[in-house]
Short mmCIF file of C-alpha atoms and ligand atoms in Angstrom, two decimals:
data_model
loop_
_atom_site.label_atom_id
_atom_site.label_comp_id
_atom_site.label_asym_id
_atom_site.label_seq_id
_atom_site.Cartn_x
_atom_site.Cartn_y
_atom_site.Cartn_z
CA UNK A 175 12.98 5.15 15.37
CA UNK A 176 15.38 3.60 12.88
CA UNK A 177 14.31 1.55 9.90
CA UNK A 178 14.78 -1.77 11.71
CA UNK A 179 12.52 -0.60 14.54
CA UNK A 180 9.88 0.62 12.07
CA UNK A 181 9.91 -2.77 10.34
CA UNK A 182 9.72 -4.56 13.69
CA UNK A 183 6.81 -2.40 14.90
CA UNK A 184 4.76 -2.60 11.69
CA UNK A 185 1.85 -4.98 11.67
CA UNK A 186 -1.49 -5.04 9.88
CA UNK A 187 -4.00 -2.99 11.83
CA UNK A 188 -7.64 -3.34 10.85
CA UNK A 189 -9.32 -1.26 13.54
CA UNK A 190 -8.70 2.48 13.80
CA UNK A 191 -9.45 5.23 16.34
CA UNK A 192 -11.68 8.14 15.26
CA UNK A 193 -8.71 10.54 15.62
CA UNK A 194 -7.80 12.36 12.39
CA UNK A 195 -4.38 12.03 10.74
CA UNK A 196 -2.43 15.29 10.97
CA UNK A 197 -1.58 16.83 7.59
CA UNK A 198 2.10 17.01 8.46
CA UNK A 199 2.16 13.27 9.13
CA UNK A 200 0.34 12.47 5.90
CA UNK A 201 2.81 14.65 4.00
CA UNK A 202 5.73 12.76 5.52
CA UNK A 203 4.22 9.40 4.58
CA UNK A 204 3.62 10.51 0.99
CA UNK A 205 7.14 11.92 0.80
CA UNK A 206 8.53 8.52 1.81
CA UNK A 207 6.65 6.95 -1.11
CA UNK A 208 8.08 9.61 -3.37
CA UNK A 209 11.59 8.64 -2.22
CA UNK A 210 11.11 4.98 -3.16
CA UNK A 211 13.15 3.51 -6.00
CA UNK A 212 11.43 2.94 -9.34
CA UNK A 213 12.37 1.53 -12.72
CA UNK A 214 14.23 4.20 -14.68
CA UNK A 215 13.16 6.66 -11.95
CA UNK A 216 9.87 6.92 -13.84
CA UNK A 217 7.71 6.52 -10.74
CA UNK A 218 5.07 4.78 -12.81
CA UNK A 219 2.24 5.04 -10.33
CA UNK A 220 -0.33 7.42 -8.91
CA UNK A 221 -1.55 7.79 -5.33
CA UNK A 222 -5.11 8.83 -4.55
CA UNK A 223 -5.95 10.06 -1.03
CA UNK A 224 -9.51 9.17 -0.06
CA UNK A 225 -11.19 10.85 2.91
CA UNK A 226 -14.82 11.31 1.85
CA UNK A 227 -17.02 8.92 3.85
CA UNK A 228 -19.10 7.88 0.81
CA UNK A 229 -16.01 7.13 -1.21
CA UNK A 230 -14.51 5.10 1.65
CA UNK A 231 -17.73 3.07 1.78
CA UNK A 232 -17.50 2.49 -1.97
CA UNK A 233 -13.88 1.38 -1.60
CA UNK A 234 -14.82 -1.02 1.20
CA UNK A 235 -17.57 -2.43 -1.01
CA UNK A 236 -15.07 -2.89 -3.83
CA UNK A 237 -12.84 -4.71 -1.32
CA UNK A 238 -15.52 -7.24 -0.41
CA UNK A 239 -16.71 -5.23 2.59
CA UNK A 240 -13.41 -4.76 4.37
CA UNK A 241 -14.74 -2.19 6.80
CA UNK A 242 -11.31 -1.08 8.01
CA UNK A 243 -11.34 1.10 4.88
CA UNK A 244 -14.33 2.98 6.30
CA UNK A 245 -13.00 2.93 9.84
CA UNK A 246 -9.70 4.58 8.93
CA UNK A 247 -9.70 8.39 8.60
CA UNK A 248 -8.09 8.04 5.20
CA UNK A 249 -7.21 5.47 2.58
CA UNK A 250 -4.34 5.65 0.11
CA UNK A 251 -4.95 3.99 -3.24
CA UNK A 252 -1.79 3.06 -5.15
CA UNK A 253 -2.25 2.56 -8.89
CA UNK A 254 0.39 1.29 -11.29
CA UNK A 255 0.68 3.31 -14.49
CA UNK A 256 1.32 0.49 -16.93
CA UNK A 257 1.63 2.73 -19.97
CA UNK A 258 4.15 5.08 -18.36
CA UNK A 259 6.50 2.17 -17.77
CA UNK A 260 5.69 0.51 -21.11
CA UNK A 261 6.75 3.72 -22.85
CA UNK A 262 10.35 3.06 -21.86
CA UNK A 263 10.46 -0.66 -21.09
CA UNK A 264 7.81 -2.22 -23.34
CA UNK A 265 6.08 -5.36 -22.16
CA UNK A 266 8.32 -5.81 -19.10
CA UNK A 267 7.50 -2.30 -17.96
CA UNK A 268 3.77 -2.83 -18.54
CA UNK A 269 3.57 -6.22 -16.87
CA UNK A 270 6.15 -5.93 -14.10
CA UNK A 271 7.95 -2.64 -13.46
CA UNK A 272 4.83 -0.48 -13.07
CA UNK A 273 3.41 -2.95 -10.55
CA UNK A 274 6.73 -3.06 -8.70
CA UNK A 275 7.03 0.74 -8.66
CA UNK A 276 3.58 1.10 -7.08
CA UNK A 277 4.19 -1.78 -4.68
CA UNK A 278 7.48 -0.45 -3.39
CA UNK A 279 6.03 3.05 -2.95
CA UNK A 280 3.12 1.62 -0.93
CA UNK A 281 5.41 -0.54 1.20
CA UNK A 282 7.59 2.47 1.98
CA UNK A 283 4.46 4.41 3.00
CA UNK A 284 3.59 1.66 5.47
CA UNK A 285 6.97 2.06 7.15
CA UNK A 286 6.74 5.85 7.07
CA UNK A 287 3.37 5.59 8.81
CA UNK A 288 4.89 3.52 11.62
CA UNK A 289 7.71 6.03 12.02
CA UNK A 290 5.19 8.84 12.67
CA UNK A 291 3.14 6.76 15.10
CA UNK A 292 0.40 5.65 12.73
CA UNK A 293 -0.83 2.25 11.60
CA UNK A 294 -1.80 0.73 8.27
CA UNK A 295 -2.78 -2.49 6.59
CA UNK A 296 -2.27 -3.69 3.06
CA UNK A 297 -5.58 -4.32 1.34
CA UNK A 298 -5.11 -6.21 -1.90
CA UNK A 299 -8.29 -8.20 -2.16
CA UNK A 300 -10.61 -6.05 -4.23
CA UNK A 301 -12.36 -5.77 -7.55
CA UNK A 302 -10.00 -3.74 -9.75
CA UNK A 303 -12.73 -2.30 -11.94
CA UNK A 304 -14.75 -1.12 -8.98
CA UNK A 305 -11.72 0.52 -7.36
CA UNK A 306 -10.87 2.22 -10.65
CA UNK A 307 -14.40 3.55 -10.81
CA UNK A 308 -14.30 4.89 -7.24
CA UNK A 309 -11.12 6.90 -7.88
CA UNK A 310 -11.95 7.83 -11.49
CA UNK A 311 -8.94 6.03 -12.97
CA UNK A 312 -8.57 5.11 -16.65
CA UNK A 313 -8.00 1.52 -17.80
CA UNK A 314 -4.19 1.71 -17.91
CA UNK A 315 -3.98 2.49 -14.19
CA UNK A 316 -4.01 -0.77 -12.26
CA UNK A 317 -4.97 -0.53 -8.58
CA UNK A 318 -2.28 -2.40 -6.68
CA UNK A 319 -3.03 -1.69 -3.03
CA UNK A 320 -5.35 0.23 -0.77
CA UNK A 321 -3.67 1.34 2.45
CA UNK A 322 -5.94 2.51 5.28
CA UNK A 323 -4.03 4.94 7.52
CA UNK A 324 -4.87 6.03 11.04
CA UNK A 325 -4.25 5.63 14.73
CA UNK A 326 -4.46 2.03 15.81
CA UNK A 327 -7.41 0.97 17.94
CA UNK A 328 -5.86 -2.46 18.41
CA UNK A 329 -2.37 -3.87 18.83
CA UNK A 330 -2.30 -7.17 17.00
CA UNK A 331 0.37 -9.72 17.82
CA UNK A 332 3.25 -9.91 15.44
CA UNK A 333 2.32 -12.39 12.69
CA UNK A 334 4.52 -15.49 12.52
CA UNK A 335 7.11 -15.80 9.79
CA UNK A 336 8.91 -18.60 8.05
CA UNK A 337 12.27 -19.47 9.48
CA UNK A 338 14.98 -17.57 7.64
CA UNK A 339 16.77 -20.83 6.97
CA UNK A 340 13.72 -22.12 5.06
CA UNK A 341 13.56 -19.17 2.69
CA UNK A 342 17.19 -18.17 2.24
CA UNK A 343 19.25 -20.34 -0.08
CA UNK A 344 22.94 -20.07 -0.64
CA UNK A 345 24.15 -20.47 -4.19
CA UNK A 346 21.25 -22.74 -5.29
CA UNK A 347 17.63 -23.53 -4.33
C1 FMN B 680 -0.39 -8.57 -1.54
C2 FMN B 680 -1.07 -8.50 -0.19
C3 FMN B 680 -2.44 -8.50 -0.14
C4 FMN B 680 -3.08 -8.37 1.10
N1 FMN B 680 -4.45 -8.26 1.13
C5 FMN B 680 -5.06 -8.07 2.30
C6 FMN B 680 -6.45 -7.82 2.35
O1 FMN B 680 -7.14 -7.74 1.33
N2 FMN B 680 -7.02 -7.65 3.56
C7 FMN B 680 -6.30 -7.68 4.73
O2 FMN B 680 -6.89 -7.52 5.80
N3 FMN B 680 -4.97 -7.90 4.72
C8 FMN B 680 -4.34 -8.09 3.54
N4 FMN B 680 -2.97 -8.23 3.51
C9 FMN B 680 -2.20 -8.19 4.76
C10 FMN B 680 -1.69 -9.57 5.17
O3 FMN B 680 -2.75 -10.37 5.59
C11 FMN B 680 -0.64 -9.39 6.29
O4 FMN B 680 0.42 -8.59 5.82
C12 FMN B 680 -0.07 -10.74 6.76
O5 FMN B 680 -1.07 -11.50 7.39
C13 FMN B 680 1.08 -10.55 7.75
O6 FMN B 680 0.68 -9.77 8.86
P1 FMN B 680 1.43 -8.42 9.22
O7 FMN B 680 1.19 -7.44 8.09
O8 FMN B 680 0.79 -7.96 10.51
O9 FMN B 680 2.88 -8.71 9.37
C14 FMN B 680 -2.32 -8.33 2.30
C15 FMN B 680 -0.93 -8.31 2.22
C16 FMN B 680 -0.31 -8.36 0.99
C17 FMN B 680 1.20 -8.25 0.93
#
């Protein structure tokens, strides 16, 4: 599967089979995140792998009861390390680059998951403080996304998109 096929096949899956995720597949997904670009190559983010049922329940609660986080065999929590980026880039690193680093790494993981036959969704609606508490993160780590990973138990239709011509502008808006 090339990158265009992975992008085409990816869609948000919110219902997962009970089947476990093989370690070799998880390693490949995490390695794809590790290959993502980041500001100054600082990789200002952390990834927490959550498998414990009680912790998944706590994550789902923090995410306003999004039960796909319990359903999935594992959840990946991406946290931006604002201070790591601020150390080199000041306020722009704290406010923007750390968030972008974590976001890009998580987006790459979603594509890596598709390439190894797995499914994901991006869960961004959650209480930051609660998520931090669940994973034991200090204040300067900002949870950016929770990505449930597993084998799809549904095949949702491809979500509609804006027409390219409405979002691409040549020379000026
Ligand atoms: C920043 C962000 C936050 C999101 N938060 C959630 C969420 O909390 N729960 C959820 O089910 N999907 C969430 N999504 C997934 C979107 O709903 C989904 O990507 C969009 O509807 C397009 O569908 P697709 O991913 O299948 O292409 C989020 C996506 C992004 C990028």
